[in-house]
Coordinates of C-alpha atoms in Angstrom, one line a residue:
X27 CA -80.9 94.9 38.9
X28 CA -78.4 93.8 41.7
X29 CA -74.7 93.7 40.7
X30 CA -73.3 90.3 39.4
X31 CA -76.8 89.0 38.9
X32 CA -77.5 88.5 42.6
X33 CA -80.9 87.0 43.3
X34 CA -81.7 85.9 39.7
X35 CA -82.5 82.2 39.3
X36 CA -80.3 79.7 37.4
X37 CA -79.9 76.0 36.8
X38 CA -76.4 74.7 36.8
X39 CA -75.0 71.2 36.0
X40 CA -72.0 69.2 37.0
X41 CA -70.6 66.1 35.4
X42 CA -68.8 63.3 37.1
X43 CA -67.7 59.7 36.3
X44 CA -67.1 56.5 38.0
X45 CA -66.5 52.8 37.2
X46 CA -68.4 50.1 38.9
X47 CA -69.7 46.6 38.4
X48 CA -72.9 44.9 39.4
X49 CA -75.0 41.7 39.0
X50 CA -78.8 41.3 38.7
X51 CA -79.6 38.3 41.0
X52 CA -82.6 37.8 43.3
X53 CA -81.7 35.2 46.0
X54 CA -85.4 34.1 46.2
X55 CA -85.2 32.9 42.7
X56 CA -83.6 29.7 41.3
X57 CA -80.5 30.2 39.0
X58 CA -82.7 29.2 36.0
X59 CA -85.4 31.8 37.0
X60 CA -82.7 34.5 37.5
X61 CA -81.2 33.7 34.1
X62 CA -84.7 33.7 32.4
X63 CA -85.5 37.1 33.9
X64 CA -82.1 39.0 33.8
X65 CA -80.3 37.0 31.0
X66 CA -76.5 37.5 31.0
X67 CA -76.7 40.2 33.6
X68 CA -77.4 37.4 36.2
X69 CA -74.0 35.8 35.4
X70 CA -71.5 35.5 38.3
X71 CA -69.4 37.5 39.2
X72 CA -71.2 40.3 37.4
X73 CA -70.2 42.9 34.9
X74 CA -69.0 46.5 34.8
X75 CA -69.8 50.0 33.2
X76 CA -68.1 53.4 32.9
X77 CA -70.9 55.5 34.4
X78 CA -71.4 59.1 33.6
X79 CA -73.3 61.2 36.1
X80 CA -74.9 64.6 35.4
X81 CA -76.2 66.6 38.5
X82 CA -78.5 69.6 38.0
X83 CA -78.8 72.1 40.8
X84 CA -81.0 75.2 41.0
X85 CA -81.1 78.4 43.0
X86 CA -80.6 82.2 43.0
X87 CA -77.1 83.8 42.2
X88 CA -75.2 85.0 45.2
X89 CA -73.2 88.2 45.5
X90 CA -70.3 86.5 43.6
X91 CA -72.6 85.6 40.6
X92 CA -72.8 82.0 41.5
X93 CA -75.6 79.6 42.4
X94 CA -73.0 77.6 44.3
X95 CA -69.3 77.5 44.7
X96 CA -68.1 74.8 42.2
X97 CA -65.4 73.6 44.6
X98 CA -68.1 72.8 47.1
X99 CA -70.1 71.0 44.5
X100 CA -67.3 68.9 43.4
X101 CA -66.3 68.1 47.0
X102 CA -70.0 66.9 47.8
X103 CA -70.4 64.8 44.7
X104 CA -67.0 63.2 45.2
X105 CA -67.5 62.5 48.9
X106 CA -71.1 61.3 48.7
X107 CA -70.9 59.5 45.3
X108 CA -68.0 59.0 43.2
X109 CA -65.4 58.1 46.0
X110 CA -67.6 55.2 47.5
X111 CA -68.9 54.0 44.0
X112 CA -65.7 54.1 42.0
X113 CA -64.3 50.7 41.4
X114 CA -66.9 49.2 43.6
X115 CA -69.4 46.2 43.3
X116 CA -72.6 48.2 43.5
X117 CA -74.8 45.4 45.0
X118 CA -72.9 45.6 48.2
X119 CA -71.9 49.4 48.4
X120 CA -74.9 51.0 50.0
X121 CA -77.8 49.5 52.0
X122 CA -80.3 50.8 49.4
X123 CA -78.4 49.0 46.6
X124 CA -78.2 45.7 48.7
X125 CA -82.0 45.8 49.3
X126 CA -82.9 46.2 45.6
X127 CA -81.0 45.6 42.3
X128 CA -78.6 48.3 40.9
X129 CA -80.6 49.2 37.9
X130 CA -79.7 52.6 36.4
X131 CA -82.9 54.2 37.4
X132 CA -82.7 53.0 41.2
X133 CA -79.1 54.1 41.3
X134 CA -80.3 57.6 40.2
X135 CA -82.7 57.5 43.1
X136 CA -79.9 56.5 45.5
X137 CA -77.6 59.2 44.4
X138 CA -80.3 61.7 44.7
X139 CA -80.8 60.7 48.3
X140 CA -77.1 60.9 49.1
X141 CA -76.6 64.4 47.5
X142 CA -80.0 66.1 48.4
X143 CA -79.0 67.0 52.0
X144 CA -75.9 68.7 50.7
X145 CA -76.8 70.3 47.4
X146 CA -80.1 71.9 45.9
X147 CA -80.4 69.0 43.6
X148 CA -83.4 69.2 41.0
X149 CA -82.3 66.4 38.6
X150 CA -80.0 63.5 38.3
X151 CA -79.1 61.7 35.0
X152 CA -77.0 58.7 34.9
X153 CA -75.6 57.1 31.8
X154 CA -74.8 53.4 32.2
X155 CA -73.5 53.6 28.7
X156 CA -74.1 56.0 25.7
X157 CA -77.2 54.0 24.6
X158 CA -78.9 53.7 28.0
X159 CA -79.5 56.3 30.7
X160 CA -82.1 57.3 33.4
X161 CA -83.4 60.5 34.8
X162 CA -84.7 61.2 38.3
X163 CA -86.3 64.3 39.7
X164 CA -87.2 63.4 43.2
X165 CA -90.7 62.2 42.5
X166 CA -90.8 59.4 45.1
X167 CA -90.4 56.2 43.1
X168 CA -91.0 57.6 39.6
X169 CA -88.2 57.8 37.1
X170 CA -87.5 58.1 33.4
X171 CA -85.5 55.5 31.4
X172 CA -84.2 56.2 27.8
X173 CA -82.8 53.9 25.2
X174 CA -81.0 54.9 22.1
X175 CA -80.9 53.1 18.8
X176 CA -80.7 53.9 15.1
X177 CA -82.0 53.0 11.6
X178 CA -81.2 54.0 8.0
X179 CA -83.9 55.2 5.7
X180 CA -84.6 57.3 2.6
X181 CA -87.4 59.7 1.9
X182 CA -88.7 62.5 -0.2
X183 CA -90.5 65.6 1.0
X184 CA -93.2 66.4 -1.4
X185 CA -96.9 66.9 -1.3
X186 CA -98.7 65.1 -4.1
X187 CA -101.2 67.9 -4.7
X188 CA -98.4 70.4 -5.5
X189 CA -96.4 70.7 -8.6
X190 CA -92.6 69.8 -8.7
X191 CA -91.8 73.6 -8.7
X192 CA -94.2 74.2 -5.7
X193 CA -92.6 71.4 -3.8
X194 CA -89.1 72.7 -4.5
X195 CA -90.2 76.0 -3.2
X196 CA -91.3 74.5 0.0
X197 CA -88.8 71.7 0.7
X198 CA -85.8 72.7 -1.4
X199 CA -83.5 69.9 -2.4
X200 CA -85.5 67.5 -0.3
X201 CA -88.2 67.5 -3.0
X202 CA -86.0 66.0 -5.7
X203 CA -87.8 63.0 -7.3
X204 CA -85.6 60.2 -6.3
X205 CA -85.2 61.1 -2.6
X206 CA -82.2 61.0 -0.3
X207 CA -81.2 59.1 2.8
X208 CA -80.4 59.6 6.6
X209 CA -78.9 57.6 9.4
X210 CA -81.6 58.4 11.9
X211 CA -80.7 58.4 15.6
X212 CA -83.7 57.5 17.8
X213 CA -84.2 58.0 21.6
X214 CA -87.2 56.5 23.3
X215 CA -87.9 57.7 26.9
X216 CA -90.4 55.9 29.1
X217 CA -91.8 56.9 32.5
X218 CA -92.9 54.7 35.3
X219 CA -92.6 53.6 39.0
X220 CA -89.6 51.6 40.1
X221 CA -90.5 48.2 41.4
X222 CA -90.4 48.0 45.2
X223 CA -88.5 44.8 45.1
X224 CA -86.0 45.2 42.2
X225 CA -85.8 49.0 41.6
X226 CA -86.6 48.3 38.0
X227 CA -88.9 50.7 36.0
X228 CA -89.7 48.2 33.4
X229 CA -88.3 45.2 31.7
X230 CA -85.4 46.6 29.7
X231 CA -85.1 43.7 27.3
X232 CA -88.8 43.7 26.5
X233 CA -88.7 47.5 25.9
X234 CA -85.7 47.1 23.6
X235 CA -87.5 44.3 21.8
X236 CA -90.6 46.4 21.3
X237 CA -88.6 49.2 19.6
X238 CA -86.9 46.7 17.4
X239 CA -90.1 45.0 16.4
X240 CA -92.2 48.2 16.0
X241 CA -89.7 50.7 14.6
X242 CA -86.1 49.9 13.8
X243 CA -86.7 46.6 11.9
X244 CA -89.8 47.7 9.8
X245 CA -88.2 51.2 9.1
X246 CA -84.5 50.2 8.5
X247 CA -83.2 50.4 5.0
X248 CA -86.5 51.5 3.5
X249 CA -87.8 54.2 1.3
X250 CA -90.3 55.6 3.8
X251 CA -92.7 57.1 1.2
X252 CA -93.1 53.8 -0.5
X253 CA -92.4 51.1 2.1
X254 CA -94.3 52.5 5.2
X255 CA -98.0 52.9 4.5
X256 CA -98.5 55.8 6.8
X257 CA -96.1 57.9 4.6
X258 CA -97.9 57.2 1.4
X259 CA -100.2 60.1 2.3
X260 CA -98.1 61.9 5.0
X261 CA -94.9 63.9 4.2
X262 CA -92.1 62.1 6.1
X263 CA -90.5 65.1 7.7
X264 CA -88.5 64.5 10.8
X265 CA -91.4 65.8 12.8
X266 CA -94.0 63.5 11.2
X267 CA -91.6 60.5 11.6
X268 CA -91.3 61.2 15.2
X269 CA -95.0 61.6 15.7
X270 CA -95.7 58.4 13.8
X271 CA -93.1 56.5 16.0
X272 CA -94.8 58.0 19.1
X273 CA -98.2 56.7 17.9
X274 CA -96.7 53.2 17.1
X275 CA -95.0 52.7 20.4
X276 CA -97.6 54.1 22.9
X277 CA -99.6 51.0 23.5
X278 CA -96.8 48.3 23.1
X279 CA -94.8 50.2 25.8
X280 CA -97.8 50.1 28.2
X281 CA -97.6 46.3 27.8
X282 CA -93.9 46.5 29.0
X283 CA -95.0 48.0 32.2
X284 CA -94.2 51.6 31.5
X285 CA -95.6 54.8 29.9
X286 CA -94.1 56.5 26.8
X287 CA -92.9 59.9 27.7
X288 CA -90.8 61.1 24.7
X289 CA -89.5 60.3 21.2
X290 CA -86.6 62.2 19.9
X291 CA -85.4 61.6 16.3
X292 CA -82.1 63.1 15.1
X293 CA -82.2 63.3 11.4
X294 CA -78.8 64.8 10.9
X295 CA -76.3 66.5 13.2
X296 CA -78.2 69.9 12.6
X297 CA -81.7 68.7 12.6
X298 CA -83.9 66.8 15.1
X299 CA -87.5 66.5 16.2
X300 CA -88.9 65.8 19.7
X301 CA -92.3 64.7 20.5
X302 CA -93.8 64.3 24.0
X303 CA -96.5 61.6 24.4
X304 CA -98.5 63.7 26.8
X305 CA -99.3 67.3 27.5
X306 CA -98.6 69.3 29.6
X307 CA -95.1 68.0 29.8
X308 CA -94.0 67.1 33.4
X309 CA -90.4 68.0 34.3
X310 CA -89.7 69.4 31.0
X311 CA -87.5 72.4 32.1
X312 CA -85.2 70.1 34.1
X313 CA -85.1 67.4 31.4
X314 CA -84.0 70.1 28.9
X315 CA -81.3 71.4 31.2
X316 CA -79.9 67.8 31.6
X317 CA -80.2 67.3 27.9
X318 CA -78.3 70.6 27.1
X319 CA -75.2 69.3 29.0
X320 CA -75.5 65.6 28.1
X321 CA -75.9 65.9 24.3
X322 CA -73.4 64.5 22.1

């Protein structure tokens, strides 16, 4: 093996932040149509966000044990992205943003185009706020959009065909007869192609409404074993809850114009389950690298 790991492959990530405002407005639509389509996001003069950017790069280690010199990485990200975008009105900052709308997923695409000539970029994650982010991996107009939400519910882990003692041996304290509760943190990731006119992957408001109608409202403040029919016969482990949510969302999300990619359910700070809607999982190694840095 070469000294200092030279030649070995590695993913590295770099985080940066910027503040910017934007407005969703199509000049070919009337004011009423813009409001109907984009809601309050169409309001003049726009609104702002504290954006958080995560750039993932890949390559072999050099003789100094680095994929890249971090000073160079910081310089390129600052010069190409954060300096021009910080405290800007995104709609007028770059030609690509003027031709479409500065949706989070389209902004990911534009940042990729700015950085790719200078850095070996393999993934871009951009947080518009902690409950909404997008991922882009250089696949033409395809991107990923994630929304985050929560619900509170109780459950009991026990199989009806087993005795109480057998259930305790399998599930421990979770088998106690009166159950216990969690504040579940849910992330739903969809995949799709960004619209050629707007840069939008799907109707975000419609996606959020689907998740509310199908999951968070029916599940919130329930005893899952008794109030959700599926769990009358299926043990509501975090894994099974995530699988059921995935099954429930698959078709409604298609009607939003996207495709379900992943459901992640955080049951506690130490316990989570992640279910992919399709197999094999495209882009999974890079998505995991981004998640490792961006997790809170």
